[in-house]
Amino acid sequence: MSSVLLLDLKIVLHSLVSEPVFIIPLISFLFHIEITNEILIIIIIYQILSAVSLQMGKYVPPEFSTGAVVSFILFVFNSTCLSSSILMGLFASLLMIPVFEVKIRLNKILGKRFRYSLAVLISIFISIAIYIFVFLVFILLSNVLWGGLTQNNNLVIFSLLTLPFFYAVRLKSGNEPLYFILGVTFGGMLTWINLFYF
Amino acid sequence: MDKFVLLLKSVLLQALFAKDDMQRSGFRSMTKGAFDEYINTNPFFITVLAGIIKSNPRFIQKVRFIGPISAMLGDDLFWNLLKPVTLYSSLILFLLFRNWILIIPLIMYNIVTFLLRYKGYDYGISKAGQIKNLYNEWYFKKVQKSLHKAKVFLFGILSVFLAFLLIHYLQKHILYAIIISLILTLTLILKSRAIFIIGIILTLISLAKL
């Protein structure tokens, strides 16, 4: 089901349903999973990354929505610890860059060889298969990689591997600090009201 | 009926996206073969371009000209501004209420994009002659500036919620509060969100101590 929802990201519709803030609560609702603080952290991290990574023209960004789903699946269904789940999700997001590059090369061949409607159908099925394959690979990898490690080792590896990743992500500089400060003030007020009055 | 079929085809436009030809296959199908060459545009503007071709099949040069402009306009308006604003609003609503109220921004976003896809065809037909003025339409100009401010403002709110959530998750340890405050200060001084996101990861790493 996640792989079908993820089609919204780059293949059809573009309605934002595939974004972490919508897809994870939706899956949680369907599988009766309670949204804990850990799941919230997964949602927030991937959502911020996904919101700032833009597919413009020929540039293919990492698929952070796929990463969020991988992290969520690993954390909830595979009982992987939070840090390892997030790390695997980040790798999944990066893996989707070359995978999508291959897919769009394949699209060109499909467009030339088949009728339009048939080519679209094949393209959709291939995309679903790719997502399912990625999920399965990461579930298997997670068991192999993290199985023998202690919690501390997991976190050390996590810290070493994620920091360069975040430096490499191209994030635009905020050129409106005043509005950011206003937002921080307003958020602080909301938190304060929420804490002391409810 | 034609418009509805075009709307459906516009939804599937990116299914055969290719690096060399971009949206060529999808647009060829929308124009029934009238336009069969490289085209780069934003998926939400594709019906406008289909309308131009429909109004006069000889307007191919106009489509070649307006394609990249609509791509730039649409990418900035939808991907760079409207998408983050929708996502940040939904995330803030979700963190505040933890219920399905988060879909309100999503519904509004989809109303805007589907209306543009649906009405774009008529716009393309009626304004094919003056299509070079697309970028100067008042709603694009006015909306862009306010959306940019809203995006930064919402990101500010989100940062506080995230900082609070992390401190709460990390058992209200004062050390984490100091780390997060430092990160927020650096974010403001360096005007970079990268520092902030790195901070989130650093804070998560410190979970090892708990």
GROMACS .gro file of C-alpha atoms in nm, chain A residues 19-193:
model
  175
   19GLU     CA    1   0.465   1.321   0.198
   20PRO     CA    2   0.574   1.180   0.540
   21VAL     CA    3   0.326   1.395   0.733
   22PHE     CA    4   0.035   1.232   0.549
   23ILE     CA    5   0.155   0.886   0.451
   24ILE     CA    6   0.277   0.777   0.798
   25PRO     CA    7  -0.040   0.880   0.988
   26LEU     CA    8  -0.244   0.713   0.712
   27ILE     CA    9  -0.056   0.383   0.741
   28SER     CA   10  -0.067   0.410   1.122
   29PHE     CA   11  -0.443   0.461   1.107
   30LEU     CA   12  -0.499   0.165   0.874
   31PHE     CA   13  -0.284  -0.070   1.083
   32HIS     CA   14  -0.408   0.066   1.418
   33ILE     CA   15  -0.062   0.183   1.523
   34GLU     CA   16  -0.041   0.447   1.793
   35ILE     CA   17   0.173   0.747   1.692
   36THR     CA   18   0.441   0.767   1.959
   37ASN     CA   19   0.705   1.038   2.008
   38GLU     CA   20   0.956   0.823   1.815
   39ILE     CA   21   0.725   0.809   1.513
   40LEU     CA   22   0.671   1.185   1.543
   41ILE     CA   23   1.049   1.237   1.527
   42ILE     CA   24   1.064   1.024   1.209
   43ILE     CA   25   0.778   1.229   1.059
   44ILE     CA   26   0.932   1.567   1.149
   45ILE     CA   27   1.287   1.491   1.032
   46TYR     CA   28   1.180   1.345   0.699
   47GLN     CA   29   0.913   1.606   0.645
   48ILE     CA   30   1.156   1.895   0.686
   49LEU     CA   31   1.403   1.726   0.451
   50SER     CA   32   1.133   1.644   0.200
   51ALA     CA   33   0.994   1.999   0.205
   52VAL     CA   34   1.332   2.151   0.123
   53SER     CA   35   1.442   1.900  -0.142
   54LEU     CA   36   1.285   2.009  -0.467
   55GLN     CA   37   1.269   1.834  -0.800
   56MET     CA   38   1.332   2.112  -1.045
   57GLY     CA   39   1.396   2.037  -1.411
   58LYS     CA   40   1.639   1.752  -1.460
   59TYR     CA   41   1.772   1.751  -1.101
   60VAL     CA   42   1.671   1.436  -0.913
   61PRO     CA   43   1.664   1.491  -0.535
   62PRO     CA   44   1.673   1.215  -0.271
   63GLU     CA   45   1.328   1.065  -0.209
   64PHE     CA   46   1.281   1.145   0.157
   65SER     CA   47   0.922   1.018   0.154
   66THR     CA   48   1.048   0.672   0.062
   67GLY     CA   49   1.308   0.708   0.337
   68ALA     CA   50   1.036   0.798   0.587
   69VAL     CA   51   0.832   0.491   0.493
   70VAL     CA   52   1.140   0.266   0.517
   71SER     CA   53   1.223   0.412   0.862
   72PHE     CA   54   0.864   0.370   0.975
   73ILE     CA   55   0.840   0.009   0.853
   74LEU     CA   56   1.172  -0.081   1.015
   75PHE     CA   57   1.087   0.090   1.343
   76VAL     CA   58   0.730  -0.038   1.378
   77PHE     CA   59   0.721  -0.374   1.201
   78ASN     CA   60   1.083  -0.486   1.226
   79SER     CA   61   1.155  -0.355   1.579
   80THR     CA   62   1.475  -0.181   1.465
   81CYS     CA   63   1.585   0.094   1.705
   82LEU     CA   64   1.498   0.454   1.617
   83SER     CA   65   1.848   0.572   1.518
   84SER     CA   66   1.913   0.271   1.292
   85SER     CA   67   1.569   0.306   1.130
   86ILE     CA   68   1.637   0.671   1.052
   87LEU     CA   69   1.980   0.588   0.914
   88MET     CA   70   1.842   0.313   0.689
   89GLY     CA   71   1.572   0.552   0.574
   90LEU     CA   72   1.836   0.808   0.478
   91PHE     CA   73   2.020   0.545   0.273
   92ALA     CA   74   1.693   0.447   0.108
   93SER     CA   75   1.631   0.815   0.018
   94LEU     CA   76   1.976   0.837  -0.141
   95LEU     CA   77   1.938   0.503  -0.318
   96MET     CA   78   1.628   0.635  -0.491
   97ILE     CA   79   1.841   0.890  -0.685
   98PRO     CA   80   2.020   0.636  -0.910
   99VAL     CA   81   1.712   0.413  -0.914
  100PHE     CA   82   1.498   0.700  -1.043
  101GLU     CA   83   1.768   0.792  -1.296
  102VAL     CA   84   1.748   0.437  -1.437
  103LYS     CA   85   1.369   0.451  -1.427
  104ILE     CA   86   1.352   0.771  -1.635
  105ARG     CA   87   1.589   0.616  -1.891
  106LEU     CA   88   1.353   0.322  -1.905
  107ASN     CA   89   1.060   0.563  -1.949
  108LYS     CA   90   1.210   0.686  -2.275
  109ILE     CA   91   1.230   0.332  -2.410
  110LEU     CA   92   0.876   0.257  -2.294
  111GLY     CA   93   0.748   0.574  -2.460
  112LYS     CA   94   0.902   0.473  -2.791
  113ARG     CA   95   0.822   0.100  -2.791
  114PHE     CA   96   0.464   0.090  -2.661
  115ARG     CA   97   0.132   0.268  -2.702
  116TYR     CA   98   0.100   0.561  -2.458
  117SER     CA   99  -0.161   0.401  -2.229
  118LEU     CA  100   0.024   0.069  -2.216
  119ALA     CA  101   0.357   0.247  -2.154
  120VAL     CA  102   0.203   0.443  -1.864
  121LEU     CA  103   0.064   0.123  -1.713
  122ILE     CA  104   0.398  -0.056  -1.743
  123SER     CA  105   0.575   0.247  -1.593
  124ILE     CA  106   0.337   0.249  -1.294
  125PHE     CA  107   0.380  -0.125  -1.234
  126ILE     CA  108   0.759  -0.095  -1.257
  127SER     CA  109   0.752   0.190  -1.003
  128ILE     CA  110   0.540  -0.013  -0.761
  129ALA     CA  111   0.779  -0.308  -0.801
  130ILE     CA  112   1.079  -0.079  -0.736
  131TYR     CA  113   0.928   0.053  -0.412
  132ILE     CA  114   0.838  -0.297  -0.288
  133PHE     CA  115   1.189  -0.417  -0.377
  134VAL     CA  116   1.349  -0.125  -0.189
  135PHE     CA  117   1.137  -0.193   0.122
  136LEU     CA  118   1.227  -0.563   0.120
  137VAL     CA  119   1.598  -0.495   0.062
  138PHE     CA  120   1.612  -0.255   0.354
  139ILE     CA  121   1.424  -0.489   0.587
  140LEU     CA  122   1.673  -0.766   0.503
  141LEU     CA  123   1.972  -0.530   0.522
  142SER     CA  124   1.857  -0.397   0.855
  143ASN     CA  125   1.847  -0.747   1.003
  144VAL     CA  126   2.194  -0.826   0.870
  145LEU     CA  127   2.360  -0.494   0.958
  146TRP     CA  128   2.215  -0.410   1.295
  147GLY     CA  129   2.141  -0.757   1.430
  148GLY     CA  130   2.472  -0.809   1.611
  149LEU     CA  131   2.535  -0.455   1.727
  150THR     CA  132   2.460  -0.301   2.061
  151GLN     CA  133   2.255   0.015   2.096
  152ASN     CA  134   2.569   0.228   2.149
  153ASN     CA  135   2.743   0.099   1.836
  154ASN     CA  136   2.432   0.173   1.638
  155LEU     CA  137   2.435   0.531   1.749
  156VAL     CA  138   2.808   0.581   1.682
  157ILE     CA  139   2.764   0.453   1.326
  158PHE     CA  140   2.455   0.664   1.294
  159SER     CA  141   2.638   0.981   1.398
  160LEU     CA  142   2.934   0.918   1.165
  161LEU     CA  143   2.724   0.848   0.862
  162THR     CA  144   2.445   1.097   0.894
  163LEU     CA  145   2.646   1.414   0.954
  164PRO     CA  146   2.817   1.425   0.611
  165PHE     CA  147   2.483   1.341   0.459
  166PHE     CA  148   2.326   1.648   0.610
  167TYR     CA  149   2.615   1.868   0.503
  168ALA     CA  150   2.572   1.739   0.150
  169VAL     CA  151   2.201   1.814   0.132
  170ARG     CA  152   2.150   2.139  -0.053
  171LEU     CA  153   1.941   2.359   0.170
  172LYS     CA  154   1.856   2.714   0.080
  173SER     CA  155   1.963   2.986   0.322
  174GLY     CA  156   1.678   3.162   0.497
  175ASN     CA  157   1.673   3.519   0.374
  176GLU     CA  158   1.386   3.627   0.593
  177PRO     CA  159   1.521   3.600   0.952
  178LEU     CA  160   1.256   3.844   1.081
  179TYR     CA  161   0.971   3.614   0.980
  180PHE     CA  162   1.161   3.318   1.123
  181ILE     CA  163   1.199   3.499   1.459
  182LEU     CA  164   0.829   3.588   1.448
  183GLY     CA  165   0.750   3.222   1.388
  184VAL     CA  166   0.972   3.115   1.677
  185THR     CA  167   0.801   3.368   1.906
  186PHE     CA  168   0.455   3.256   1.798
  187GLY     CA  169   0.549   2.890   1.835
  188GLY     CA  170   0.689   2.963   2.182
  189MET     CA  171   0.363   3.132   2.279
  190LEU     CA  172   0.158   2.839   2.152
  191THR     CA  173   0.377   2.594   2.343
  192TRP     CA  174   0.352   2.805   2.658
  193ILE     CA  175  -0.028   2.827   2.633
   0.00000   0.00000   0.00000
